[in-house]
Coordinates of C-alpha atoms and ligand atoms in Angstrom, one line a residue:
M1 CA -47.2 43.8 51.3
L2 CA -50.6 43.4 49.7
N3 CA -51.6 45.6 46.8
A4 CA -54.0 45.5 43.9
T5 CA -51.5 43.4 41.8
N6 CA -51.3 40.4 44.2
A7 CA -54.9 40.0 45.1
I8 CA -55.5 37.7 42.1
S9 CA -56.0 33.9 42.6
T10 CA -53.6 32.1 40.2
R11 CA -54.6 28.8 38.6
L12 CA -51.9 26.4 37.6
V13 CA -53.4 24.0 35.0
A14 CA -52.2 21.2 32.7
A15 CA -51.7 22.6 29.2
D16 CA -54.4 20.6 27.5
A17 CA -56.4 21.8 24.5
A18 CA -59.1 23.4 26.6
A19 CA -56.6 25.3 28.8
I20 CA -54.7 26.5 25.7
R21 CA -57.9 27.8 24.2
E22 CA -58.7 29.6 27.4
A23 CA -55.2 31.0 27.6
A24 CA -55.4 32.3 24.0
Q25 CA -58.7 34.1 24.8
L26 CA -57.1 35.7 27.9
I27 CA -54.2 36.9 25.7
R28 CA -56.5 38.4 23.1
A29 CA -58.5 40.1 25.9
G30 CA -55.3 41.8 27.1
E31 CA -54.6 39.5 30.1
L32 CA -51.3 37.8 31.0
V33 CA -50.7 34.1 30.9
A34 CA -47.5 32.1 31.7
F35 CA -46.6 29.3 29.4
P36 CA -43.8 26.8 28.7
T37 CA -41.3 27.3 25.9
E38 CA -38.4 24.9 25.1
T39 CA -36.0 27.3 27.0
V40 CA -37.8 28.7 30.1
Y41 CA -41.3 29.6 31.0
G42 CA -42.6 32.9 29.5
L43 CA -45.0 35.5 30.8
G44 CA -47.1 36.2 27.8
A45 CA -49.2 39.2 26.7
S46 CA -50.4 40.5 23.3
A47 CA -47.4 42.2 21.7
L48 CA -49.6 44.8 20.1
D49 CA -51.4 45.9 23.2
P50 CA -49.5 48.6 25.1
Q51 CA -51.7 48.2 28.2
A52 CA -51.0 44.5 28.4
L53 CA -47.3 45.1 27.9
A54 CA -47.4 47.7 30.7
R55 CA -48.9 45.0 33.0
V56 CA -46.0 42.6 32.1
F57 CA -43.4 45.2 33.4
Q58 CA -45.6 45.8 36.5
V59 CA -46.1 42.2 37.3
K60 CA -42.4 41.3 36.9
Q61 CA -41.3 44.5 38.6
R62 CA -39.1 44.9 35.5
P63 CA -37.5 48.3 34.6
L64 CA -39.0 49.8 31.5
N65 CA -35.6 50.0 29.8
D66 CA -35.4 46.2 29.4
P67 CA -37.0 45.2 26.1
L68 CA -39.2 42.1 25.5
I69 CA -39.0 39.4 22.9
V70 CA -42.0 38.8 20.6
H71 CA -43.0 35.2 20.0
L72 CA -44.6 34.1 16.8
C73 CA -46.5 31.2 15.4
A74 CA -44.4 28.9 13.1
D75 CA -46.6 29.9 10.1
A76 CA -45.0 33.4 10.5
R77 CA -41.3 32.6 10.4
S78 CA -40.0 34.9 7.8
P79 CA -38.9 38.5 7.7
Q80 CA -41.7 39.1 5.1
A81 CA -44.3 37.8 7.5
W82 CA -43.0 40.0 10.3
Q83 CA -43.0 43.0 8.0
A84 CA -46.6 42.3 7.0
L85 CA -47.5 42.3 10.7
G86 CA -45.9 45.7 11.1
L87 CA -43.5 44.3 13.7
V88 CA -40.3 44.7 11.6
D89 CA -39.3 47.7 9.4
A90 CA -37.7 47.4 5.9
L91 CA -34.6 45.3 6.0
S92 CA -31.4 45.7 3.9
E93 CA -30.8 42.9 1.3
L94 CA -28.0 41.5 3.6
Q95 CA -30.2 41.6 6.7
T96 CA -33.0 39.7 4.8
R97 CA -30.5 37.1 3.5
R98 CA -29.1 36.6 7.0
A99 CA -32.5 36.4 8.7
V100 CA -33.8 33.9 6.2
A101 CA -30.7 31.7 6.5
L102 CA -30.9 31.6 10.3
L103 CA -34.7 31.0 10.3
D104 CA -34.4 28.2 7.7
R105 CA -31.8 26.5 9.9
F106 CA -33.0 27.2 13.5
A107 CA -36.7 28.1 13.5
P108 CA -38.8 27.1 15.2
G109 CA -36.3 26.9 18.0
P110 CA -34.3 28.8 20.7
L111 CA -33.1 31.6 18.5
T112 CA -34.1 35.3 18.9
L113 CA -33.3 37.8 16.1
V114 CA -32.9 41.6 16.7
L115 CA -34.2 43.5 13.7
P116 CA -35.3 47.1 12.9
R117 CA -38.6 47.9 14.7
G118 CA -41.7 48.2 12.6
A119 CA -44.4 50.9 13.0
R120 CA -47.0 48.6 14.7
A121 CA -44.5 47.4 17.4
P122 CA -45.3 49.5 20.5
A123 CA -42.4 51.5 21.8
L124 CA -42.8 49.9 25.2
L125 CA -42.1 46.4 23.7
S126 CA -38.7 47.6 22.6
A127 CA -38.0 49.8 25.6
G128 CA -38.0 52.7 23.1
L129 CA -35.2 51.2 21.0
D130 CA -35.4 51.3 17.2
T131 CA -35.0 47.5 17.1
V132 CA -37.2 44.6 18.0
A133 CA -36.4 41.1 19.1
L134 CA -38.4 38.1 17.7
R135 CA -38.5 34.4 18.0
V136 CA -40.5 31.3 16.9
P137 CA -40.4 28.9 19.9
S138 CA -40.6 25.2 19.2
H139 CA -42.3 24.0 22.3
P140 CA -45.6 22.4 21.3
V141 CA -47.6 24.3 24.0
A142 CA -46.1 27.6 23.0
Q143 CA -46.8 26.9 19.4
A144 CA -50.4 25.8 20.1
L145 CA -51.0 29.0 22.1
L146 CA -49.5 31.3 19.5
C147 CA -51.4 29.8 16.6
E148 CA -54.7 29.7 18.7
A149 CA -54.2 33.3 19.9
G150 CA -53.7 34.7 16.4
V151 CA -51.6 37.6 17.8
P152 CA -47.9 37.8 18.4
I153 CA -47.1 37.3 22.1
A154 CA -44.5 39.3 24.0
A155 CA -43.0 37.1 26.7
P156 CA -40.1 37.8 29.0
S157 CA -39.1 34.9 31.3
A158 CA -41.9 34.4 33.9
N159 CA -39.8 35.3 37.0
R160 CA -39.7 38.4 39.2
F161 CA -37.1 40.8 37.7
G162 CA -33.5 39.9 38.8
H163 CA -34.4 36.3 39.9
V164 CA -33.4 33.1 38.1
S165 CA -35.7 32.2 35.2
P166 CA -38.4 29.5 35.8
T167 CA -38.0 26.1 34.3
T168 CA -41.2 24.6 35.8
A169 CA -44.7 25.9 36.3
Q170 CA -44.1 25.6 40.1
H171 CA -41.2 28.1 39.8
V172 CA -43.6 30.5 38.0
L173 CA -46.1 30.1 40.8
E174 CA -43.4 30.9 43.4
D175 CA -42.5 34.1 41.7
L176 CA -45.8 35.4 40.2
G177 CA -48.5 33.6 42.2
G178 CA -51.2 36.2 43.2
R179 CA -50.2 38.4 40.3
I180 CA -51.5 36.5 37.2
H181 CA -54.6 34.5 36.5
L182 CA -53.3 31.5 34.6
I183 CA -50.1 29.3 34.4
L184 CA -50.1 26.6 31.7
D185 CA -48.1 23.6 33.0
G186 CA -46.2 21.8 30.3
G187 CA -43.7 20.1 32.6
P188 CA -40.0 21.0 33.0
T189 CA -38.6 23.0 30.0
P190 CA -36.3 20.8 27.9
I191 CA -33.4 23.2 27.3
G192 CA -33.4 25.2 30.6
V193 CA -31.5 28.4 29.5
E194 CA -32.8 31.3 27.5
S195 CA -32.6 31.6 23.8
T196 CA -29.6 32.7 21.8
V197 CA -30.1 36.4 20.9
V198 CA -28.5 37.4 17.6
D199 CA -28.3 41.1 16.6
L200 CA -28.7 41.5 12.9
C201 CA -28.7 45.3 13.2
S202 CA -25.0 45.4 13.9
E203 CA -22.2 44.8 11.3
P204 CA -21.0 42.1 11.6
P205 CA -23.9 40.5 13.5
R206 CA -23.3 39.8 17.2
V207 CA -24.6 37.2 19.7
L208 CA -25.9 39.4 22.5
R209 CA -26.9 36.5 24.7
P210 CA -25.4 33.0 24.3
G211 CA -27.8 30.0 24.3
S212 CA -28.0 26.5 23.2
I213 CA -27.6 27.5 19.5
S214 CA -23.8 28.2 19.6
R215 CA -21.9 31.2 18.2
E216 CA -20.1 28.7 16.0
Q217 CA -23.4 27.4 14.5
I218 CA -24.5 31.0 13.8
A219 CA -21.1 31.9 12.3
Q220 CA -21.3 28.8 10.0
V221 CA -24.7 29.7 8.7
L222 CA -23.8 33.4 8.2
G223 CA -20.3 32.6 6.8
T224 CA -18.7 35.3 9.1
P225 CA -17.1 35.1 12.5
I226 CA -19.4 36.2 15.3
Q227 CA -18.5 38.2 18.4
L228 CA -20.2 37.8 21.8
G229 CA -21.7 40.9 23.5
H230 CA -22.5 44.4 22.5
A231 CA -20.5 46.5 20.1
K232 CA -19.8 50.0 21.4
L233 CA -23.0 51.8 22.3
R234 CA -25.0 53.2 19.5
E235 CA -25.2 57.0 19.8
S236 CA -29.0 56.9 20.4
E237 CA -28.5 54.8 23.5
A238 CA -28.0 56.6 26.7
A239 CA -27.4 53.5 28.9
P240 CA -25.8 50.1 28.3
A241 CA -27.8 47.9 26.1
P242 CA -31.0 46.9 28.0
G243 CA -31.2 43.4 29.3
M244 CA -27.5 43.1 29.4
L245 CA -27.1 44.2 33.0
A246 CA -24.2 42.2 34.5
R247 CA -26.2 41.1 37.5
H248 CA -29.3 39.6 36.0
Y249 CA -29.8 35.9 36.9
A250 CA -29.3 36.2 40.6
P251 CA -30.1 33.7 43.4
R252 CA -30.9 35.2 46.8
V253 CA -27.7 34.0 48.3
P254 CA -24.1 34.6 47.1
L255 CA -22.9 32.3 44.3
I256 CA -19.1 31.6 44.4
L257 CA -17.5 30.4 41.1
C258 CA -14.7 27.8 41.6
S259 CA -12.2 26.8 38.9
D260 CA -12.2 23.1 39.9
T261 CA -13.2 20.6 42.6
D262 CA -10.1 21.3 44.7
E263 CA -11.0 25.0 44.9
L264 CA -14.6 24.2 45.7
L265 CA -13.5 21.9 48.6
L266 CA -11.2 24.6 49.8
Q267 CA -13.9 27.3 49.7
H268 CA -16.2 25.0 51.5
A269 CA -13.7 24.3 54.3
Q270 CA -12.9 28.0 54.6
L271 CA -16.6 29.0 54.9
R272 CA -17.1 26.2 57.4
A273 CA -14.2 27.5 59.5
Q274 CA -16.1 30.9 59.6
G275 CA -19.2 29.1 60.9
K276 CA -20.9 29.3 57.5
R277 CA -22.8 26.6 55.6
A278 CA -22.2 26.4 51.9
G279 CA -24.2 24.3 49.5
A280 CA -23.0 23.3 46.0
L281 CA -24.2 22.6 42.5
L282 CA -22.2 19.5 41.5
R283 CA -21.6 17.5 38.4
D284 CA -22.3 13.8 38.9
S285 CA -18.5 13.2 38.6
Q286 CA -17.8 15.5 41.6
R287 CA -20.3 13.7 43.8
H288 CA -17.9 11.3 45.6
A289 CA -15.1 13.9 46.3
C290 CA -17.8 16.3 47.5
A291 CA -20.1 14.0 49.4
H292 CA -19.7 15.9 52.6
V293 CA -20.7 19.2 51.0
Q294 CA -24.3 19.4 52.1
P295 CA -26.8 20.3 50.8
H296 CA -25.8 19.7 47.2
Y297 CA -27.8 19.5 44.0
L298 CA -26.7 17.2 41.2
L299 CA -26.7 18.7 37.7
G300 CA -25.8 15.6 35.7
E301 CA -22.7 15.6 33.5
T302 CA -23.3 16.8 30.0
P303 CA -23.9 20.5 29.1
E304 CA -27.4 19.6 28.1
Q305 CA -28.1 18.0 31.5
I306 CA -26.5 20.9 33.4
A307 CA -28.4 23.6 31.4
Q308 CA -31.7 21.7 32.0
R309 CA -31.2 21.5 35.8
L310 CA -29.2 24.7 36.5
Y311 CA -32.0 27.1 37.5
A312 CA -33.9 24.4 39.5
G313 CA -30.7 23.8 41.4
L314 CA -30.1 27.5 42.1
R315 CA -33.7 27.8 43.4
A316 CA -33.4 24.6 45.5
L317 CA -30.2 25.7 47.2
E318 CA -31.4 29.2 47.9
S319 CA -34.5 27.8 49.6
A320 CA -32.2 25.5 51.7
D321 CA -31.1 28.3 53.8
V322 CA -27.4 28.2 52.9
D323 CA -25.0 31.1 53.3
A324 CA -23.4 30.6 49.9
I325 CA -23.6 28.4 46.8
L326 CA -20.4 26.9 45.3
V327 CA -20.2 25.8 41.7
C328 CA -17.6 25.0 39.0
P329 CA -18.7 26.6 35.7
P330 CA -18.2 24.3 32.6
A331 CA -15.5 25.2 30.1
G332 CA -16.1 25.1 26.4
S333 CA -18.2 26.6 23.6
G334 CA -21.9 26.2 22.7
L335 CA -24.2 25.4 25.6
A336 CA -21.2 25.4 28.1
E337 CA -20.6 29.0 27.1
A338 CA -24.3 29.9 27.8
I339 CA -24.1 28.1 31.2
A340 CA -20.9 29.9 32.2
D341 CA -22.5 33.2 31.1
R342 CA -25.5 32.7 33.4
L343 CA -23.3 31.6 36.3
R344 CA -21.1 34.7 35.9
R345 CA -24.0 37.0 35.9
A346 CA -25.6 35.3 38.9
A347 CA -22.3 35.6 40.8
S348 CA -21.5 39.2 39.9
Ligands
LIG401 O1 -35.7 32.0 25.8 C1 -36.2 33.1 25.9 O2 -35.8 34.0 25.1 C2 -37.2 33.4 26.9 C3 -38.5 32.6 26.6 C4 -39.6 33.0 27.5 O3 -38.8 32.9 25.2 N1 -37.4 34.8 27.1 C5 -36.6 35.6 27.7 O4 -37.0 36.9 27.8 O5 -35.5 35.3 28.1 P1 -36.3 38.0 28.7 O6 -37.2 39.2 28.7 O7 -36.1 37.4 30.0 O8 -35.0 38.4 28.0 C6 -35.1 39.2 26.8 C7 -33.8 39.8 26.5 C8 -33.6 41.2 27.0 O9 -33.2 41.2 28.4 C9 -32.5 41.6 26.1 O10 -31.3 41.1 26.5 C10 -32.8 41.0 24.8 O11 -33.7 39.9 25.1 N2 -33.5 41.9 23.9 C11 -34.9 42.1 23.7 N3 -35.1 43.0 22.8 C12 -33.9 43.5 22.4 C13 -33.5 44.5 21.5 N4 -34.4 45.2 20.8 N5 -32.2 44.7 21.4 C14 -31.3 44.0 22.1 N6 -31.6 43.0 23.0 C15 -32.9 42.8 23.1
LIG402 MG1 -35.4 37.1 31.9

């Protein structure tokens, strides 16, 4: 269906210096630009411009109760800088100490901190919560854009709401083509799953979304054990914590989680007996046993390789017209935990 939002012609351009300058101008003028980060591609808008933020929700078809992450230039990687910008409110001594310790160790990088929201952070940014999420990405294109724009940039993953996150500029074009003016192409994103979200407003701090920075690494820096997921709802919150919807990273065809190669082969045979065609996401070491499972997409072997290829694999198989996608989630902590989390959500 054609409407005012998809009448735009979208340019996908290599992220050279001229393109980054143009993107920065667009952001300052209240427009949206997609850009690469080290995790996934983001859909950027000025974090201080409520109208631009409203466009982000509209373009993604994202519900207004799902808050955005603010991205900052590496020059501004301290709670003091974020308070000076009015993004973050006064912190307790303990919160300051924890934020500084985590930023010293992991910023710039795939770490998002949830802190008390400051007066200049628009309510829309935080979906009306009294907290705000911030991160300092390490991708050189993201950094160049942030420093050139001179404003903090709010950026959710640059996919339609409910779809898998984009790890290439082409993925962004597939989801948002006709809806935004510019996509900066910086090649495939190196990590491939979204940042680790750490809530410093709960006591003890919690990891709300696992990522490539592991819970164990966070716990080590903070000197306290770290739980995964949300504590009981704060009283001010009517609904489960925004963004933590169980079904969130969903391919268009059912995803079936298998405990091991034998179960994957059994599921495949059973589906075939029902006249259904199942594709699979396979580790390289499963390739021989599963050679007849077609189509399949090879993820590599290490958690780093699997994370980097996971979303491209889900997109490739859903476009291959299969009836289901089979996969064995990796076991273990760190990045394996993040991969298993995304697969669980996509399968739910
Ligand atoms: O790696 C990433 O974080 C990517 C790249 C583009 O930076 N961004 C990303 O944004 O994944 P998005 O919008 O797809 O996910 C943001 C999630 C929300 O869904 C929510 O889970 C959490 O961050 N979040 C944001 N603000 C929050 C807040 N105030 N309290 C709790 N969680 C928050
Ligand atoms: Mg997202």
